[in-house]
mmCIF file of C-alpha atoms and ligand atoms in Angstrom:
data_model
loop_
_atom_site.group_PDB
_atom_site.id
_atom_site.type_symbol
_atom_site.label_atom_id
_atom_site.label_comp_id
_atom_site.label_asym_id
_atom_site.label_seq_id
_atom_site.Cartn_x
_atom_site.Cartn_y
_atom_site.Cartn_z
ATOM 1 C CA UNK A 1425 -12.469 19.139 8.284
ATOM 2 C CA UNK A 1426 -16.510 18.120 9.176
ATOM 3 C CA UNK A 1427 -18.566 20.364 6.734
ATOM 4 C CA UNK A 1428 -15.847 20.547 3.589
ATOM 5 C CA UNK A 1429 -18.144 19.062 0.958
ATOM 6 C CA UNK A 1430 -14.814 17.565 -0.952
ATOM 7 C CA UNK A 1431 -14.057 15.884 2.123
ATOM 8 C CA UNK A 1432 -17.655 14.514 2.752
ATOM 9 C CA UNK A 1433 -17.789 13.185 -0.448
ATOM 10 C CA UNK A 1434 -14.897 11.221 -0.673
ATOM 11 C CA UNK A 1435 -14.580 10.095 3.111
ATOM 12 C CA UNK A 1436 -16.554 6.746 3.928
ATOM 13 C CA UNK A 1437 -18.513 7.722 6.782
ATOM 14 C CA UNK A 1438 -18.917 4.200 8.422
ATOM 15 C CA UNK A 1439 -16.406 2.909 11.003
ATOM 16 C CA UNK A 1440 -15.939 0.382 8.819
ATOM 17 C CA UNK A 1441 -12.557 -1.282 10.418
ATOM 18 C CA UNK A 1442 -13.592 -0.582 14.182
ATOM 19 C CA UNK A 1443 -11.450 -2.677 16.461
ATOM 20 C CA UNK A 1444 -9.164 -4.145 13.769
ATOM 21 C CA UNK A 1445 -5.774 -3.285 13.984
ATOM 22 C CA UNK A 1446 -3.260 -2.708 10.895
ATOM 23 C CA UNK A 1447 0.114 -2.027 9.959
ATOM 24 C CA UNK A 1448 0.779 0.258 6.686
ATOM 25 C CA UNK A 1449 4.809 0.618 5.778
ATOM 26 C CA UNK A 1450 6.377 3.549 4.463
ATOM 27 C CA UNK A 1451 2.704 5.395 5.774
ATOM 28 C CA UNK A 1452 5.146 8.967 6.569
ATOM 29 C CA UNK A 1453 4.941 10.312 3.183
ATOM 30 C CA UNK A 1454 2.175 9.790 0.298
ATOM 31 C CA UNK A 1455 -0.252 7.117 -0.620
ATOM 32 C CA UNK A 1456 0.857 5.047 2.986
ATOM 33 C CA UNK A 1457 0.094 8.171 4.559
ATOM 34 C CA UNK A 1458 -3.108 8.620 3.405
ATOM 35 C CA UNK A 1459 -3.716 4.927 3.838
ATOM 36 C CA UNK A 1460 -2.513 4.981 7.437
ATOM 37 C CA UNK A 1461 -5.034 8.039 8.019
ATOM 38 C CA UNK A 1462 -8.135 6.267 6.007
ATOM 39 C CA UNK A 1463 -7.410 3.423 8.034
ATOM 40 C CA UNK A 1464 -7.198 5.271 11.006
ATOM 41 C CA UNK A 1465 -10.921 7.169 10.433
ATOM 42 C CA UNK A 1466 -12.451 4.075 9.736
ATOM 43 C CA UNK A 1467 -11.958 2.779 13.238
ATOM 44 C CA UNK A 1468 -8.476 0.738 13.070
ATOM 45 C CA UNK A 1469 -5.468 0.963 15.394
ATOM 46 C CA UNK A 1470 -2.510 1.689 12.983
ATOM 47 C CA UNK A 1471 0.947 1.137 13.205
ATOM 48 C CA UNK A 1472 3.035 3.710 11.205
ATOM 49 C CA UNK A 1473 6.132 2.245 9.618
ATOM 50 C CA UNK A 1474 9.148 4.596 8.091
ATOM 51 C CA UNK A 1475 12.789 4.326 7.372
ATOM 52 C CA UNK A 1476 13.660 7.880 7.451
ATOM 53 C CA UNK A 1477 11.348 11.011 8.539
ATOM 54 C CA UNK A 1478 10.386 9.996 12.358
ATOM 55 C CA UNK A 1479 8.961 13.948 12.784
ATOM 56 C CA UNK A 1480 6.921 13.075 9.918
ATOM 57 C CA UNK A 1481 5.728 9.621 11.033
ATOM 58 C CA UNK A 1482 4.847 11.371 14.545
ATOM 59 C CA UNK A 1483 2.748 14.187 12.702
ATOM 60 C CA UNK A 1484 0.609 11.130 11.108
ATOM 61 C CA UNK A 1485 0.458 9.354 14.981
ATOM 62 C CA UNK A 1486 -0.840 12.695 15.888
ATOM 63 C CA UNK A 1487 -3.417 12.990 13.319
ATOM 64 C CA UNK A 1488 -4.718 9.247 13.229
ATOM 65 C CA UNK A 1489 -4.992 10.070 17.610
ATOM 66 C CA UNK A 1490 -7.727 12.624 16.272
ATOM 67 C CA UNK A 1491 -9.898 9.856 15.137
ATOM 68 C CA UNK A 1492 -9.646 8.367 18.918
ATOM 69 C CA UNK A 1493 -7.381 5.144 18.453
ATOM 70 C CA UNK A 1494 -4.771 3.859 19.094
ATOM 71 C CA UNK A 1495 -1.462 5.026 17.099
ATOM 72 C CA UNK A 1496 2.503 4.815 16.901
ATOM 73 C CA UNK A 1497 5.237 4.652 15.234
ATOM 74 C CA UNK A 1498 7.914 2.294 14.385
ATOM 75 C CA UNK A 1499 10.963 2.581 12.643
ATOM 76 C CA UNK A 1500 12.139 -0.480 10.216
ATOM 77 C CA UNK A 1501 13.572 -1.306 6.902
ATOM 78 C CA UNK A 1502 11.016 -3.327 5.603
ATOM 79 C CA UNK A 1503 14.309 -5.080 3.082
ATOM 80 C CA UNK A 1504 15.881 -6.403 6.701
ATOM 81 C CA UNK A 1505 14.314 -9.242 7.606
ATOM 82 C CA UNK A 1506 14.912 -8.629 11.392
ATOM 83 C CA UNK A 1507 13.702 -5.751 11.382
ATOM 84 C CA UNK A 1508 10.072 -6.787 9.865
ATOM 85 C CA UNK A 1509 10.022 -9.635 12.545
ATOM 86 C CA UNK A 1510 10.585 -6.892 15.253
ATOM 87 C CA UNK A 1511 7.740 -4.560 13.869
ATOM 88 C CA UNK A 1512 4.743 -7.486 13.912
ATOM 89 C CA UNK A 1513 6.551 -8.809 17.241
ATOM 90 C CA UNK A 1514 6.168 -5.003 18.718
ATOM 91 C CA UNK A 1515 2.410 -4.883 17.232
ATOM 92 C CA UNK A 1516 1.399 -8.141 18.882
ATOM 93 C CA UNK A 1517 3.029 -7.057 22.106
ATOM 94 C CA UNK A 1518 1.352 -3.413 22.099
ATOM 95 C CA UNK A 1519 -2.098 -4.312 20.224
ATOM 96 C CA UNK A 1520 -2.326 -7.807 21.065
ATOM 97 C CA UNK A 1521 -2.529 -8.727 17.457
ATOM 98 C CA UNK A 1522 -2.904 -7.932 13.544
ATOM 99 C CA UNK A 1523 -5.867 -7.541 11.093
ATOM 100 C CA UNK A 1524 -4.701 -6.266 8.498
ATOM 101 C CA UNK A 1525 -1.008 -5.775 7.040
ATOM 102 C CA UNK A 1526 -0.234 -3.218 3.984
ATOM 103 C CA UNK A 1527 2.988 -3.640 2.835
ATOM 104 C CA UNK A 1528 2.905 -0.231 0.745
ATOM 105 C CA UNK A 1529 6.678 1.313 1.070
ATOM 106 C CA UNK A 1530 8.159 1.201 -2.279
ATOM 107 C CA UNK A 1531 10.928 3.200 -4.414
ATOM 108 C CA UNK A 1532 12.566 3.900 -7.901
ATOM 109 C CA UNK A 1533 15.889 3.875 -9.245
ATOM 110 C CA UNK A 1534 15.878 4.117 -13.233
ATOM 111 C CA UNK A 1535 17.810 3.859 -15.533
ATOM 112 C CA UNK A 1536 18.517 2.942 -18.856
ATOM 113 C CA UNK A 1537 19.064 -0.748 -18.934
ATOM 114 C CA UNK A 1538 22.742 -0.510 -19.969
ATOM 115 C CA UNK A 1539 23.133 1.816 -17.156
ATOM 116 C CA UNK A 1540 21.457 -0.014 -14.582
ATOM 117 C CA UNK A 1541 24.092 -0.885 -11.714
ATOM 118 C CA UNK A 1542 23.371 -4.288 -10.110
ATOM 119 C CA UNK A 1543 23.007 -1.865 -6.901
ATOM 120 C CA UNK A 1544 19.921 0.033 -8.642
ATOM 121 C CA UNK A 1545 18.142 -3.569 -9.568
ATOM 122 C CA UNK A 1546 18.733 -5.316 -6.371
ATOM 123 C CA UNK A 1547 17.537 -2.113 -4.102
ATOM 124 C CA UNK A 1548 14.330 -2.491 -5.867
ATOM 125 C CA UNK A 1549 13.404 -5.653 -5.978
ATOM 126 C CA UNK A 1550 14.834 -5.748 -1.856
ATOM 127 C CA UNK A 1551 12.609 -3.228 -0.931
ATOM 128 C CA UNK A 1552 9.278 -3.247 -3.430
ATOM 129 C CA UNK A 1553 9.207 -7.510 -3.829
ATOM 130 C CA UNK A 1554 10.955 -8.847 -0.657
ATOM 131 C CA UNK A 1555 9.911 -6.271 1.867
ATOM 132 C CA UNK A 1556 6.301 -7.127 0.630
ATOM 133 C CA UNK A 1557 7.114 -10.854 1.185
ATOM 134 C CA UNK A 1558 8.787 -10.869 5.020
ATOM 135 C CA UNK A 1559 5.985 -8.258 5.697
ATOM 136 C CA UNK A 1560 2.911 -10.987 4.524
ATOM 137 C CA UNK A 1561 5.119 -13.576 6.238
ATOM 138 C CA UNK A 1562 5.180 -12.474 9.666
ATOM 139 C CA UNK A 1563 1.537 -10.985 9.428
ATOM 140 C CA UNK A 1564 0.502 -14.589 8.224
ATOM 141 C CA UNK A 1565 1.501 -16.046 11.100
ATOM 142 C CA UNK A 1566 0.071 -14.218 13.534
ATOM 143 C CA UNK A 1567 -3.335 -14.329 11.485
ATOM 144 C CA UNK A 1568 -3.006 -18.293 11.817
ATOM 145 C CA UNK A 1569 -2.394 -18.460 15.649
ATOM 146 C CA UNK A 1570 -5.033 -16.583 16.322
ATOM 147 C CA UNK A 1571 -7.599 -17.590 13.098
ATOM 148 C CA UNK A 1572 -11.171 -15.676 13.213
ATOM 149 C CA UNK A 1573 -12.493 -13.555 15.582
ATOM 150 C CA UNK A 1574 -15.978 -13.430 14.846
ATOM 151 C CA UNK A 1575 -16.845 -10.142 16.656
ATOM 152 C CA UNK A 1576 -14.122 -8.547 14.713
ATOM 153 C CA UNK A 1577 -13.923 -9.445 10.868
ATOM 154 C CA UNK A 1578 -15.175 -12.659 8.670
ATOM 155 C CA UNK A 1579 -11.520 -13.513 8.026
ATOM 156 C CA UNK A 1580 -8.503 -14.477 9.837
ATOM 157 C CA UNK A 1581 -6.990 -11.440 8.176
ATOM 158 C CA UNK A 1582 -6.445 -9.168 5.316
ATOM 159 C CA UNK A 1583 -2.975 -8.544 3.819
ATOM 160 C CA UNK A 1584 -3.262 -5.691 0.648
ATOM 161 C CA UNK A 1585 0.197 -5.740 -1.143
ATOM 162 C CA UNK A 1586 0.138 -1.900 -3.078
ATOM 163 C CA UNK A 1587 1.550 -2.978 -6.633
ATOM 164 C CA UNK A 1588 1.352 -0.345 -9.639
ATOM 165 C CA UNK A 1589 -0.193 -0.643 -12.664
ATOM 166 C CA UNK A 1590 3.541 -1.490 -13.913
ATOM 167 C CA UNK A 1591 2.187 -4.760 -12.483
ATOM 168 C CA UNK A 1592 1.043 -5.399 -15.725
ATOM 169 C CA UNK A 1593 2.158 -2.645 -17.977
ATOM 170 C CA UNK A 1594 5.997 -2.790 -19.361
ATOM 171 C CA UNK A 1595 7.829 0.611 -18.266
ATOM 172 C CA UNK A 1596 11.434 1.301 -20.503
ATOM 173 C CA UNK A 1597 13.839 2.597 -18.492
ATOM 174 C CA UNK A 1598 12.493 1.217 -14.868
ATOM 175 C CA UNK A 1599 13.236 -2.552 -15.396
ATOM 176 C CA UNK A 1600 13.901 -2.961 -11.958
ATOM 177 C CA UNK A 1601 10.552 -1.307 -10.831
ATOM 178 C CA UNK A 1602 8.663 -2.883 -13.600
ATOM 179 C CA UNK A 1603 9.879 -6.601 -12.626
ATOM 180 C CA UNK A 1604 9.282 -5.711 -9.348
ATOM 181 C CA UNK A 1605 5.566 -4.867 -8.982
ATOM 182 C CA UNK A 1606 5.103 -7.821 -11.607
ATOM 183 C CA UNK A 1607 6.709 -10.139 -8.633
ATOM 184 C CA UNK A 1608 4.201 -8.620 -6.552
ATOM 185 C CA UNK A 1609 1.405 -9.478 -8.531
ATOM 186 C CA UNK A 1610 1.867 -13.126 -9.040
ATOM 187 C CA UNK A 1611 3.229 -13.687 -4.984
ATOM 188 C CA UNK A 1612 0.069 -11.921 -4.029
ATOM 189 C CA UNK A 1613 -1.842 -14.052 -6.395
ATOM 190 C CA UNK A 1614 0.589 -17.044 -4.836
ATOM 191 C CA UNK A 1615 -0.250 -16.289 -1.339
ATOM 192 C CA UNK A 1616 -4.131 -15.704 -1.934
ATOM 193 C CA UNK A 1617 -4.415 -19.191 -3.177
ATOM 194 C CA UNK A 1618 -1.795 -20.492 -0.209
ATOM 195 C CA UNK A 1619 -3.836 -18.723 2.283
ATOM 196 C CA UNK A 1620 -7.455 -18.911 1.401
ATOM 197 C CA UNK A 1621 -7.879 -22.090 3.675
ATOM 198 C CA UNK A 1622 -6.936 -20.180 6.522
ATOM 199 C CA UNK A 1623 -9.248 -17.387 5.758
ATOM 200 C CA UNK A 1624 -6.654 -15.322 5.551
ATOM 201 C CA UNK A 1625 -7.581 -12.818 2.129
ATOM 202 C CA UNK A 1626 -4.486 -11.237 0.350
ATOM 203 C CA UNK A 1627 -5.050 -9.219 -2.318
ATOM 204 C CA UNK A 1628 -3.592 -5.408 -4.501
ATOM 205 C CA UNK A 1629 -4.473 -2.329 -5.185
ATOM 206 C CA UNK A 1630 -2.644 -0.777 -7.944
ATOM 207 C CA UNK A 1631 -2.195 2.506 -8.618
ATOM 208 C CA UNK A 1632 -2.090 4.652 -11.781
ATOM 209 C CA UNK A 1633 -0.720 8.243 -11.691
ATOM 210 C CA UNK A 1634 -1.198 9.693 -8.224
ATOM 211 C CA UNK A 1635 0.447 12.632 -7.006
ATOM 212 C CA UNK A 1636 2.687 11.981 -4.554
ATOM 213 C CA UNK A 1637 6.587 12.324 -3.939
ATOM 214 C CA UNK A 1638 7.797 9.364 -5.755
ATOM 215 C CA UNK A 1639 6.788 10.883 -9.260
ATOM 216 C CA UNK A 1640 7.238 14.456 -8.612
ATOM 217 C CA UNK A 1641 8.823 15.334 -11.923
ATOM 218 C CA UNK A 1642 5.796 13.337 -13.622
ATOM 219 C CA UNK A 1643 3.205 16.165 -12.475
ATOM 220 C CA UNK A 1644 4.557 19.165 -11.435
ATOM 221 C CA UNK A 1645 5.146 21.492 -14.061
ATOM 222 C CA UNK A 1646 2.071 22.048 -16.550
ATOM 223 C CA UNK A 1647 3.903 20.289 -19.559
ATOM 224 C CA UNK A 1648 4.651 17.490 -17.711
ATOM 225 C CA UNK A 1649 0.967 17.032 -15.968
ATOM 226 C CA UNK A 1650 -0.319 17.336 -20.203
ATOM 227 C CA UNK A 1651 1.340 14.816 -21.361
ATOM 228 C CA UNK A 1652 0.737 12.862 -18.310
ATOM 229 C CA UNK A 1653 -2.661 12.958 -18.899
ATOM 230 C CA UNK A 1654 -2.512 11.749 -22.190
ATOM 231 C CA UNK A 1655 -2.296 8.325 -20.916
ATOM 232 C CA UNK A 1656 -5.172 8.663 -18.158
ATOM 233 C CA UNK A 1657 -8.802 8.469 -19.895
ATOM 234 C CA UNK A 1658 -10.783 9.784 -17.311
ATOM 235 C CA UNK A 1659 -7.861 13.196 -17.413
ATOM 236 C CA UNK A 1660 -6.848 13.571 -13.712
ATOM 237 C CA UNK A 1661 -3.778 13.070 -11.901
ATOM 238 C CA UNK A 1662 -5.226 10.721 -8.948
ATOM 239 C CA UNK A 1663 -4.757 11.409 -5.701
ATOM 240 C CA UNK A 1664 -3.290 9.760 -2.357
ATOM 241 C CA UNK A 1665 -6.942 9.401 -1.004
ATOM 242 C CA UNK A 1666 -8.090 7.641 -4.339
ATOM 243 C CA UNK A 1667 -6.005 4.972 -3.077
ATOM 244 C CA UNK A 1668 -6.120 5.073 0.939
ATOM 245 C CA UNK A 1669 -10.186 4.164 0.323
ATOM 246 C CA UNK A 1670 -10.046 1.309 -1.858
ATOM 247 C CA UNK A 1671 -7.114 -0.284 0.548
ATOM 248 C CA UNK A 1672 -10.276 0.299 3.506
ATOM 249 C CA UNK A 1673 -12.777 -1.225 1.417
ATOM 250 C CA UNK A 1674 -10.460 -4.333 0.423
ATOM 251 C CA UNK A 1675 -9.388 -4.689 4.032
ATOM 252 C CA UNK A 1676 -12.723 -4.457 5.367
ATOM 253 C CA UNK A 1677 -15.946 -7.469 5.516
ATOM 254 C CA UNK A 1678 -17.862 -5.344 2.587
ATOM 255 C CA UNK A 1679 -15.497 -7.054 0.482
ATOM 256 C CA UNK A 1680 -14.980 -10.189 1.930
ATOM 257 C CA UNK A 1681 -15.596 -12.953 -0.921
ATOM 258 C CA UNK A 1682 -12.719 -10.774 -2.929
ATOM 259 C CA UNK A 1683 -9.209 -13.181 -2.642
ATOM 260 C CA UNK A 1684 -6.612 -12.959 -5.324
ATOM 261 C CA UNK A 1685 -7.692 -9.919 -7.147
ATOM 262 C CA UNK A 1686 -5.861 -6.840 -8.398
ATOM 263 C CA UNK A 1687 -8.124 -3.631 -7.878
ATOM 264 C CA UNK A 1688 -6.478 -0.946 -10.769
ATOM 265 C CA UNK A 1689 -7.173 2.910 -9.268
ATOM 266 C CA UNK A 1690 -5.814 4.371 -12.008
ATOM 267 C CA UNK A 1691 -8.138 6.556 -13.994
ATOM 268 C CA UNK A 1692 -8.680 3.639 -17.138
ATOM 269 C CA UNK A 1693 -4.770 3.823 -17.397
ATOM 270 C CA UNK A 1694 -4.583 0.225 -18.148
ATOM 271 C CA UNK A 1695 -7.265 0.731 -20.656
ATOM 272 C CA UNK A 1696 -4.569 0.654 -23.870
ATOM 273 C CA UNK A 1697 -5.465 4.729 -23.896
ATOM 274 C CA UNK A 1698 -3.275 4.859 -27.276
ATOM 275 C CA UNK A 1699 -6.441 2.771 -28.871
ATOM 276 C CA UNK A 1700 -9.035 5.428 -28.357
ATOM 277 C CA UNK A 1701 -8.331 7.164 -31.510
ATOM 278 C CA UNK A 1702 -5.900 4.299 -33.094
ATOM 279 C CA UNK A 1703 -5.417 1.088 -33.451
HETATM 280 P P1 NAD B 2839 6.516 7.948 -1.476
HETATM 281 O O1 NAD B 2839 7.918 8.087 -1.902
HETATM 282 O O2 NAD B 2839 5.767 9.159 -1.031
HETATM 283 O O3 NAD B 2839 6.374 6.849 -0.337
HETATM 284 C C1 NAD B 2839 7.171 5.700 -0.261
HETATM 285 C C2 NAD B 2839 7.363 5.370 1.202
HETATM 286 O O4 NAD B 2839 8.121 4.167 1.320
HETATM 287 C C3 NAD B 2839 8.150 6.472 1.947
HETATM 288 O O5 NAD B 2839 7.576 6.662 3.208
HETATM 289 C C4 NAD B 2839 9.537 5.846 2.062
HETATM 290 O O6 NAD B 2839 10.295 6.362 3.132
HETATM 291 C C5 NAD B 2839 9.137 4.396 2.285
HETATM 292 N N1 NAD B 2839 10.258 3.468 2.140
HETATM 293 C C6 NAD B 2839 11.186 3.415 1.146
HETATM 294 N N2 NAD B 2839 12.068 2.444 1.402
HETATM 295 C C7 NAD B 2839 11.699 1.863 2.577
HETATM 296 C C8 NAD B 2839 12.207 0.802 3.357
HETATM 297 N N3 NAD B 2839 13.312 0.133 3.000
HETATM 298 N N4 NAD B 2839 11.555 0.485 4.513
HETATM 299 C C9 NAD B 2839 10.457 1.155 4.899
HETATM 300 N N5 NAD B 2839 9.926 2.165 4.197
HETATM 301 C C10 NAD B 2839 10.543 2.501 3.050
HETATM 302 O O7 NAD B 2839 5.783 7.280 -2.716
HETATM 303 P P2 NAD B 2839 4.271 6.743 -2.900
HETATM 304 O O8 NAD B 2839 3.863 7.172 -4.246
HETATM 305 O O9 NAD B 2839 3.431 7.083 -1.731
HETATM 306 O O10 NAD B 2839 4.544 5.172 -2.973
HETATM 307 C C11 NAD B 2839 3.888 4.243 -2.130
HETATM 308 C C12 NAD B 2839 3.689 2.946 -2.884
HETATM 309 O O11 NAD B 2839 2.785 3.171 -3.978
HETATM 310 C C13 NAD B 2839 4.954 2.360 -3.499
HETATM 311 O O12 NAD B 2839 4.952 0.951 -3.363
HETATM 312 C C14 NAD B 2839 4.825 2.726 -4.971
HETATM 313 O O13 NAD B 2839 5.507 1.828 -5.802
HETATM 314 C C15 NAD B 2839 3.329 2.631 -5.155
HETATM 315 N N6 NAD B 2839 2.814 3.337 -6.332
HETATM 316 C C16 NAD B 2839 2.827 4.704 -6.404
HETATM 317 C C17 NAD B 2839 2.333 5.331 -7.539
HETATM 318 C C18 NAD B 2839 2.282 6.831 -7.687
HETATM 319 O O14 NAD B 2839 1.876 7.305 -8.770
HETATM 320 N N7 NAD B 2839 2.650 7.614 -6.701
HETATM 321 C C19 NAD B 2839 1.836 4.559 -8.597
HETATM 322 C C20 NAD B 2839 1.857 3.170 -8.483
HETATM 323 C C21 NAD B 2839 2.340 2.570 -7.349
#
């Protein structure tokens, strides 16, 4: 890919997280994907989580090999609490430790609030709030036993929980998504404050509109992409990579006084875009 200007333009160039090692969930298909890769380039060994696709999760091993470190994958259901111990058990055993935890795998089940089973509700919030929380858990720990490494990073470690910008902004007909990247913001905000002491930085990154598989049907006709961008001001559908780089620059020293904070990558999406010609 060396000489695509695209690419050289929106790659950081600095090996940025050289020697850390991190863990991104749900990184076989879309924005953890691209995160696992980013990470991968700027220097850090990465642990791929998925819950279904292993050829896929191999492909992204593969690729993040390319950038000469380490790489594999591990299967998990980051709502089984077991099975999130094992992962950051495995990646202590195999890497001798973590850096930097993203709990990114998330889904959707709408519905209309009258047809919302308890089934659809409670599969969201296991998965998008809870998986976040056994994932920070576990990572915490280890970032306490082994505290700073000074050759390594300025903090103990870095835990960025990817929330939405339904974090903030109501969404009719996705209650149980809504509610649940709204739980995100306020336990990441919970466990920057809990964690600080330790040096330990938690923070989001919350995306707008980006095109992956989760919102297909929001992008890919023409009509559909229109009216999409109708609610982004800057009138582009984002893409995996817009994310993937702010989750290196959070994890990474360049940003090191940032605890607590909620980066929006959304295109001025939360900017009330209604107002610009009402109001
Ligand atoms: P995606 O569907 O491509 O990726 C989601 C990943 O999570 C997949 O790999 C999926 O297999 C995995 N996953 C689902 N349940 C899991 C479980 N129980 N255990 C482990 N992995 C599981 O969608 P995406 O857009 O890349 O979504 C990634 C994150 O970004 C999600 O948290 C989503 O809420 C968030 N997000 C996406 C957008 C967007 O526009 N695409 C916007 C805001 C927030």
């Amino acid at each position: 890919m060396a000489g695509n200007a695209e690419e050289s333009r929106t790659t950081p160039s600095t090996q940025l997280l050289r020697g850390q090692k991190a863990l991104v969930t749900g990184s076989n298909s879309g924005i953890g994907m691209a995160t696992a890769l980013a990470l991968g380039r700027a220097g850090a060994d990465v642990v791929v989580n998925y819950v279904v696709g292993a050829d896929e999760a191999e492909k992204v091993v593969e690729q993040i090999r390319g950038f000469g470190v380490r790489s594999y994958a591990h299967e998990a259901d980051v709502s089984d609490e077991d099975q999130v111990v094992g992962m950051v058990d495995r990646m202590v055993r195999e890497f001798g430790t973590i850096d930097i935890m993203v709990p990114n795998a998330g889904l959707q089940r709408d519905a209309p609030l009258t047809e919302m089973s308890l089934a659809q509700w409670q599969k969201v919030i296991d998965v998008n709030l809870t998986g976040q929380f056994l994932c920070a858990r576990e990572a915490a720990k280890e970032f306490m036993r082994r505290g700073v490494v000074a050759d390594v990073s300025r903090s103990a470690g870095k835990i960025v929980c990817m929330s939405s910008v339904h974090q903030i902004v109501p969404w009719a007909g996705h209650v149980n998504y809504a509610s649940s990247k709204g739980g995100v913001g306020m336990m990441m905000q919970t466990l920057a404050q809990e964690l600080a002491p330790h040096r330990i930085r938690v923070n989001a990154v919350a995306p707008g509109a980006i095109r992956t598989p989760i919102n297909k049907s929001a992008w890919d006709t023409p009509e559909a992409e229109a009216e999409l961008l109708k609610l982004i001001p800057y009138r582009r559908v984002g893409d995996p990579d817009d994310i993937a780089n702010a989750v290196v620059a959070m994890a990474s020293d360049l940003l090191d006084y940032v605890v607590g904070t909620t980066l929006y990558v959304d295109g001025g999406m939360t900017l009330f875009p209604g107002f610009a010609t009402g109001g």
